[in-house]
Amino acid sequence: MNIPFSKVPLAGNESRYLNEVLESGWLTTSSKALIFEELFAGFVGAKYACAVNSCTAALHLAVEAIGIKKGDKVLVPSLTFTASAEILRYMEADPVFMDVEYGTGLITPALLKEAIRVNRVIKALILVHYGGQSVILTTSDGEGILDICRRSHISIIEDAAHAFPTKFDDRFIGSFGDVTCFSFYANKTITTGEGGMLVTDNEEIYNRAKIMRLHGINRDIWARFTDNKSSWEYDVVAPGFKYNMPDINAAIGLAQLEKAEYFRAQRQRCATFYLNEMKDLSSIDLPVCNGSMENHSWHLFPIVIRPKAPVSRNEFIQLMANEGIGTSVHYKPLHRMTYYKETYNLNPEDFPNTERIWNGTVSLPIYPELSDDNLKYICQTIKGILS
Ligand SMILES: Cc1ncc(COP(=O)(O)O)c(C=O)c1O
């Protein structure tokens, strides 16, 4: 058996849309990216979408557009990828790292309230929907994360790199916060190879992100290359970035978007299989799903090897590899990364749940092409290793 950790499903219209781009003679941003933006915004229920070349770019544009400045303090969970925090350093702002809940890997309203109490002047929150499950955004008594942030005048930048398509209650992530950023990196729930999307209902944030996405130029200048009547003239209104999504990538994204719900349902099939097969294993903790299985994108399936298990996490990964099964770790927390640890003098004891997760966490393969036979083999191998 050879079961990679991640595999991209490419059985739809990817080649067809890619050929259309190649035949058009125009490979970078144009009509495919525009259509992708429109359809994506419609899918999640947001007013505006801005296609970019990574989620990191989307997050950078988001904090820039929201007005995060030098010295601003911004909350970030420690259990995330470095992109969630590094974009704050681009603005010379300071991440304030938070612990997460054991079981879900998410920040909770209680953890948020404590962080606000201790830190007082907080400008914003980078809200990570870890693994593809939404945090508790709103509650009927106004105690959800969105409710608390609104009351405390804290802006929310949703890092939804894992969370497409993910719902909270009956609405998609992307239709709640001030601004939401998605990833279409190769291992994500839909991919464009490399790519990302910023979505918002706020016209000002959208206009700023759109301008900064392409050098701070005040209009969509690719029209001047593809339309004979378009004017060559443009102005530069700010020192922007080069973050636009080429049509080559958007073409793949359009095909993937058509199958997004099918992909999600297939990943849910894998998660259901794992949860049923491994529910009685005493050496591991399974991921906790707060709401309905359908609301979860199931980007990740992270288990935690308990301290008293017969093998350590690192041994487990090696033994799985010996049996032809790829795994990964999400994440070595940011408070353990040299740069953040040294810059902010961080202490693992301040992140007890994150440490507990980090010490035992392993992400299992989860993607549409995993067959039930593959899943059975993975579960049997795990049982063998842990028995
Ligand atoms: C939580 C999180 N945020 C942001 C990113 C950055 O995404 P991208 O590679 O599209 O820049 C990732 C990438 O894996 C991620 O896991």
GROMACS .gro file of N, CA and C in nm, residues 110-195:
model
  258
  110ALA      N    1  -1.454   3.177   2.605
  110ALA     CA    2  -1.391   3.194   2.737
  110ALA      C    3  -1.243   3.231   2.723
  111LEU      N    4  -1.172   3.164   2.632
  111LEU     CA    5  -1.030   3.195   2.612
  111LEU      C    6  -1.014   3.337   2.558
  112LEU      N    7  -1.107   3.377   2.472
  112LEU     CA    8  -1.100   3.511   2.414
  112LEU      C    9  -1.122   3.618   2.523
  113LYS      N   10  -1.222   3.595   2.607
  113LYS     CA   11  -1.250   3.693   2.713
  113LYS      C   12  -1.129   3.710   2.805
  114GLU      N   13  -1.066   3.597   2.837
  114GLU     CA   14  -0.948   3.601   2.925
  114GLU      C   15  -0.834   3.679   2.857
  115ALA      N   16  -0.815   3.654   2.727
  115ALA     CA   17  -0.707   3.723   2.653
  115ALA      C   18  -0.734   3.873   2.650
  116ILE      N   19  -0.860   3.912   2.634
  116ILE     CA   20  -0.894   4.055   2.631
  116ILE      C   21  -0.871   4.117   2.770
  117ARG      N   22  -0.909   4.039   2.874
  117ARG     CA   23  -0.893   4.090   3.010
  117ARG      C   24  -0.745   4.114   3.043
  118VAL      N   25  -0.660   4.019   3.003
  118VAL     CA   26  -0.518   4.029   3.037
  118VAL      C   27  -0.448   4.136   2.954
  119ASN      N   28  -0.484   4.144   2.825
  119ASN     CA   29  -0.407   4.231   2.736
  119ASN      C   30  -0.466   4.370   2.717
  120ARG      N   31  -0.590   4.387   2.752
  120ARG     CA   32  -0.659   4.516   2.745
  120ARG      C   33  -0.666   4.575   2.604
  121VAL      N   34  -0.557   4.635   2.554
  121VAL     CA   35  -0.570   4.706   2.426
  121VAL      C   36  -0.541   4.611   2.310
  122ILE      N   37  -0.647   4.553   2.260
  122ILE     CA   38  -0.633   4.460   2.148
  122ILE      C   39  -0.703   4.521   2.026
  123LYS      N   40  -0.631   4.524   1.913
  123LYS     CA   41  -0.688   4.589   1.794
  123LYS      C   42  -0.770   4.491   1.710
  124ALA      N   43  -0.721   4.366   1.702
  124ALA     CA   44  -0.789   4.272   1.610
  124ALA      C   45  -0.762   4.129   1.654
  125LEU      N   46  -0.833   4.039   1.588
  125LEU     CA   47  -0.817   3.895   1.614
  125LEU      C   48  -0.802   3.824   1.480
  126ILE      N   49  -0.697   3.743   1.469
  126ILE     CA   50  -0.686   3.654   1.353
  126ILE      C   51  -0.753   3.524   1.395
  127LEU      N   52  -0.868   3.500   1.336
  127LEU     CA   53  -0.956   3.391   1.380
  127LEU      C   54  -0.937   3.270   1.290
  128VAL      N   55  -0.874   3.166   1.346
  128VAL     CA   56  -0.843   3.047   1.265
  128VAL      C   57  -0.949   2.940   1.288
  129HIS      N   58  -1.012   2.897   1.182
  129HIS     CA   59  -1.110   2.787   1.192
  129HIS      C   60  -1.033   2.657   1.172
  130TYR      N   61  -0.963   2.617   1.277
  130TYR     CA   62  -0.866   2.508   1.270
  130TYR      C   63  -0.927   2.379   1.216
  131GLY      N   64  -0.861   2.321   1.119
  131GLY     CA   65  -0.901   2.190   1.067
  131GLY      C   66  -1.022   2.193   0.976
  132GLY      N   67  -1.092   2.308   0.972
  132GLY     CA   68  -1.210   2.317   0.886
  132GLY      C   69  -1.340   2.329   0.964
  133GLN      N   70  -1.329   2.344   1.097
  133GLN     CA   71  -1.447   2.359   1.181
  133GLN      C   72  -1.457   2.504   1.229
  134SER      N   73  -1.576   2.559   1.223
  134SER     CA   74  -1.593   2.698   1.266
  134SER      C   75  -1.583   2.709   1.418
  135VAL      N   76  -1.526   2.820   1.464
  135VAL     CA   77  -1.535   2.855   1.606
  135VAL      C   78  -1.681   2.891   1.636
  136ILE      N   79  -1.714   2.907   1.763
  136ILE     CA   80  -1.850   2.952   1.799
  136ILE      C   81  -1.856   3.102   1.771
  137LEU      N   82  -1.921   3.138   1.662
  137LEU     CA   83  -1.920   3.278   1.618
  137LEU      C   84  -2.021   3.363   1.693
  138THR      N   85  -2.145   3.314   1.698
  138THR     CA   86  -2.248   3.391   1.768
  138THR      C   87  -2.333   3.296   1.853
  139THR      N   88  -2.390   3.349   1.960
  139THR     CA   89  -2.483   3.270   2.041
  139THR      C   90  -2.605   3.356   2.070
  140SER      N   91  -2.713   3.291   2.112
  140SER     CA   92  -2.838   3.367   2.134
  140SER      C   93  -2.821   3.469   2.247
  141ASP      N   94  -2.728   3.440   2.341
  141ASP     CA   95  -2.710   3.537   2.450
  141ASP      C   96  -2.591   3.631   2.425
  142GLY      N   97  -2.546   3.636   2.299
  142GLY     CA   98  -2.443   3.735   2.264
  142GLY      C   99  -2.306   3.702   2.320
  143GLU      N  100  -2.277   3.573   2.337
  143GLU     CA  101  -2.149   3.534   2.396
  143GLU      C  102  -2.059   3.460   2.297
  144GLY      N  103  -2.088   3.472   2.168
  144GLY     CA  104  -2.002   3.412   2.067
  144GLY      C  105  -1.880   3.501   2.041
  145ILE      N  106  -1.785   3.448   1.965
  145ILE     CA  107  -1.661   3.521   1.942
  145ILE      C  108  -1.684   3.651   1.865
  146LEU      N  109  -1.772   3.644   1.768
  146LEU     CA  110  -1.807   3.764   1.691
  146LEU      C  111  -1.875   3.867   1.782
  147ASP      N  112  -1.965   3.819   1.866
  147ASP     CA  113  -2.039   3.909   1.958
  147ASP      C  114  -1.941   3.981   2.052
  148ILE      N  115  -1.850   3.902   2.109
  148ILE     CA  116  -1.755   3.960   2.207
  148ILE      C  117  -1.665   4.064   2.138
  149CYS      N  118  -1.616   4.027   2.016
  149CYS     CA  119  -1.526   4.119   1.945
  149CYS      C  120  -1.599   4.248   1.909
  150ARG      N  121  -1.723   4.235   1.861
  150ARG     CA  122  -1.798   4.357   1.824
  150ARG      C  123  -1.814   4.448   1.946
  151ARG      N  124  -1.850   4.387   2.061
  151ARG     CA  125  -1.868   4.466   2.184
  151ARG      C  126  -1.739   4.535   2.226
  152SER      N  127  -1.626   4.466   2.201
  152SER     CA  128  -1.496   4.519   2.249
  152SER      C  129  -1.424   4.598   2.140
  153HIS      N  130  -1.493   4.625   2.029
  153HIS     CA  131  -1.433   4.700   1.916
  153HIS      C  132  -1.304   4.636   1.867
  154ILE      N  133  -1.307   4.504   1.855
  154ILE     CA  134  -1.193   4.429   1.803
  154ILE      C  135  -1.229   4.380   1.662
  155SER      N  136  -1.148   4.418   1.564
  155SER     CA  137  -1.175   4.371   1.426
  155SER      C  138  -1.142   4.223   1.415
  156ILE      N  139  -1.217   4.155   1.327
  156ILE     CA  140  -1.189   4.012   1.306
  156ILE      C  141  -1.142   3.990   1.163
  157ILE      N  142  -1.026   3.928   1.152
  157ILE     CA  143  -0.979   3.881   1.022
  157ILE      C  144  -0.987   3.729   1.029
  158GLU      N  145  -1.078   3.670   0.954
  158GLU     CA  146  -1.093   3.524   0.961
  158GLU      C  147  -0.990   3.457   0.871
  159ASP      N  148  -0.908   3.372   0.932
  159ASP     CA  149  -0.816   3.289   0.856
  159ASP      C  150  -0.890   3.158   0.829
  160ALA      N  151  -0.953   3.154   0.711
  160ALA     CA  152  -1.035   3.038   0.674
  160ALA      C  153  -0.960   2.949   0.575
  161ALA      N  154  -0.826   2.942   0.593
  161ALA     CA  155  -0.744   2.860   0.503
  161ALA      C  156  -0.795   2.716   0.500
  162HIS      N  157  -0.852   2.670   0.612
  162HIS     CA  158  -0.899   2.531   0.620
  162HIS      C  159  -1.051   2.520   0.600
  163ALA      N  160  -1.117   2.634   0.591
  163ALA     CA  161  -1.262   2.634   0.617
  163ALA      C  162  -1.348   2.664   0.494
  164PHE      N  163  -1.323   2.591   0.388
  164PHE     CA  164  -1.414   2.600   0.273
  164PHE      C  165  -1.446   2.460   0.224
  165PRO      N  166  -1.573   2.424   0.211
  165PRO     CA  167  -1.689   2.499   0.256
  165PRO      C  168  -1.724   2.459   0.399
  166THR      N  169  -1.725   2.557   0.488
  166THR     CA  170  -1.758   2.535   0.629
  166THR      C  171  -1.873   2.626   0.666
  167LYS      N  172  -1.963   2.573   0.748
  167LYS     CA  173  -2.076   2.655   0.791
  167LYS      C  174  -2.073   2.673   0.942
  168PHE      N  175  -2.129   2.786   0.986
  168PHE     CA  176  -2.166   2.802   1.127
  168PHE      C  177  -2.316   2.826   1.125
  169ASP      N  178  -2.392   2.749   1.204
  169ASP     CA  179  -2.538   2.744   1.190
  169ASP      C  180  -2.569   2.711   1.044
  170ASP      N  181  -2.641   2.799   0.975
  170ASP     CA  182  -2.674   2.762   0.837
  170ASP      C  183  -2.610   2.856   0.736
  171ARG      N  184  -2.503   2.925   0.778
  171ARG     CA  185  -2.435   3.016   0.684
  171ARG      C  186  -2.289   2.978   0.667
  172PHE      N  187  -2.239   3.003   0.546
  172PHE     CA  188  -2.100   2.970   0.518
  172PHE      C  189  -2.004   3.069   0.584
  173ILE      N  190  -1.889   3.018   0.627
  173ILE     CA  191  -1.779   3.104   0.668
  173ILE      C  192  -1.743   3.189   0.546
  174GLY      N  193  -1.729   3.317   0.569
  174GLY     CA  194  -1.709   3.411   0.459
  174GLY      C  195  -1.825   3.511   0.456
  175SER      N  196  -1.932   3.476   0.531
  175SER     CA  197  -2.048   3.566   0.531
  175SER      C  198  -2.068   3.629   0.669
  176PHE      N  199  -1.968   3.615   0.759
  176PHE     CA  200  -1.987   3.664   0.896
  176PHE      C  201  -1.901   3.787   0.930
  177GLY      N  202  -1.769   3.770   0.926
  177GLY     CA  203  -1.676   3.868   0.986
  177GLY      C  204  -1.653   3.988   0.896
  178ASP      N  205  -1.557   4.072   0.939
  178ASP     CA  206  -1.523   4.192   0.862
  178ASP      C  207  -1.458   4.152   0.729
  179VAL      N  208  -1.370   4.052   0.738
  179VAL     CA  209  -1.299   4.009   0.618
  179VAL      C  210  -1.250   3.865   0.640
  180THR      N  211  -1.261   3.782   0.537
  180THR     CA  212  -1.228   3.640   0.550
  180THR      C  213  -1.133   3.599   0.438
  181CYS      N  214  -1.033   3.517   0.473
  181CYS     CA  215  -0.929   3.480   0.377
  181CYS      C  216  -0.924   3.328   0.362
  182PHE      N  217  -0.927   3.281   0.238
  182PHE     CA  218  -0.927   3.138   0.208
  182PHE      C  219  -0.797   3.101   0.136
  183SER      N  220  -0.761   2.973   0.147
  183SER     CA  221  -0.641   2.923   0.078
  183SER      C  222  -0.680   2.819  -0.027
  184PHE      N  223  -0.615   2.828  -0.142
  184PHE     CA  224  -0.631   2.725  -0.245
  184PHE      C  225  -0.496   2.659  -0.273
  185TYR      N  226  -0.413   2.649  -0.170
  185TYR     CA  227  -0.286   2.578  -0.181
  185TYR      C  228  -0.314   2.431  -0.218
  186ALA      N  229  -0.212   2.363  -0.270
  186ALA     CA  230  -0.233   2.231  -0.330
  186ALA      C  231  -0.300   2.127  -0.240
  187ASN      N  232  -0.282   2.138  -0.108
  187ASN     CA  233  -0.343   2.035  -0.022
  187ASN      C  234  -0.476   2.081   0.040
  188LYS      N  235  -0.529   2.194  -0.007
  188LYS     CA  236  -0.651   2.246   0.057
  188LYS      C  237  -0.776   2.182  -0.003
  189THR      N  238  -0.892   2.219   0.056
  189THR     CA  239  -1.017   2.150   0.021
  189THR      C  240  -1.059   2.175  -0.123
  190ILE      N  241  -1.031   2.292  -0.177
  190ILE     CA  242  -1.027   2.309  -0.323
  190ILE      C  243  -0.896   2.380  -0.353
  191THR      N  244  -0.840   2.357  -0.471
  191THR     CA  245  -0.709   2.414  -0.498
  191THR      C  246  -0.704   2.487  -0.632
  192THR      N  247  -0.609   2.581  -0.640
  192THR     CA  248  -0.575   2.641  -0.769
  192THR      C  249  -0.424   2.620  -0.793
  193GLY      N  250  -0.365   2.524  -0.724
  193GLY     CA  251  -0.219   2.507  -0.724
  193GLY      C  252  -0.164   2.590  -0.610
  194GLU      N  253  -0.152   2.719  -0.633
  194GLU     CA  254  -0.131   2.821  -0.530
  194GLU      C  255  -0.241   2.923  -0.550
  195GLY      N  256  -0.296   2.975  -0.442
  195GLY     CA  257  -0.398   3.078  -0.459
  195GLY      C  258  -0.472   3.106  -0.331
   0.00000   0.00000   0.00000
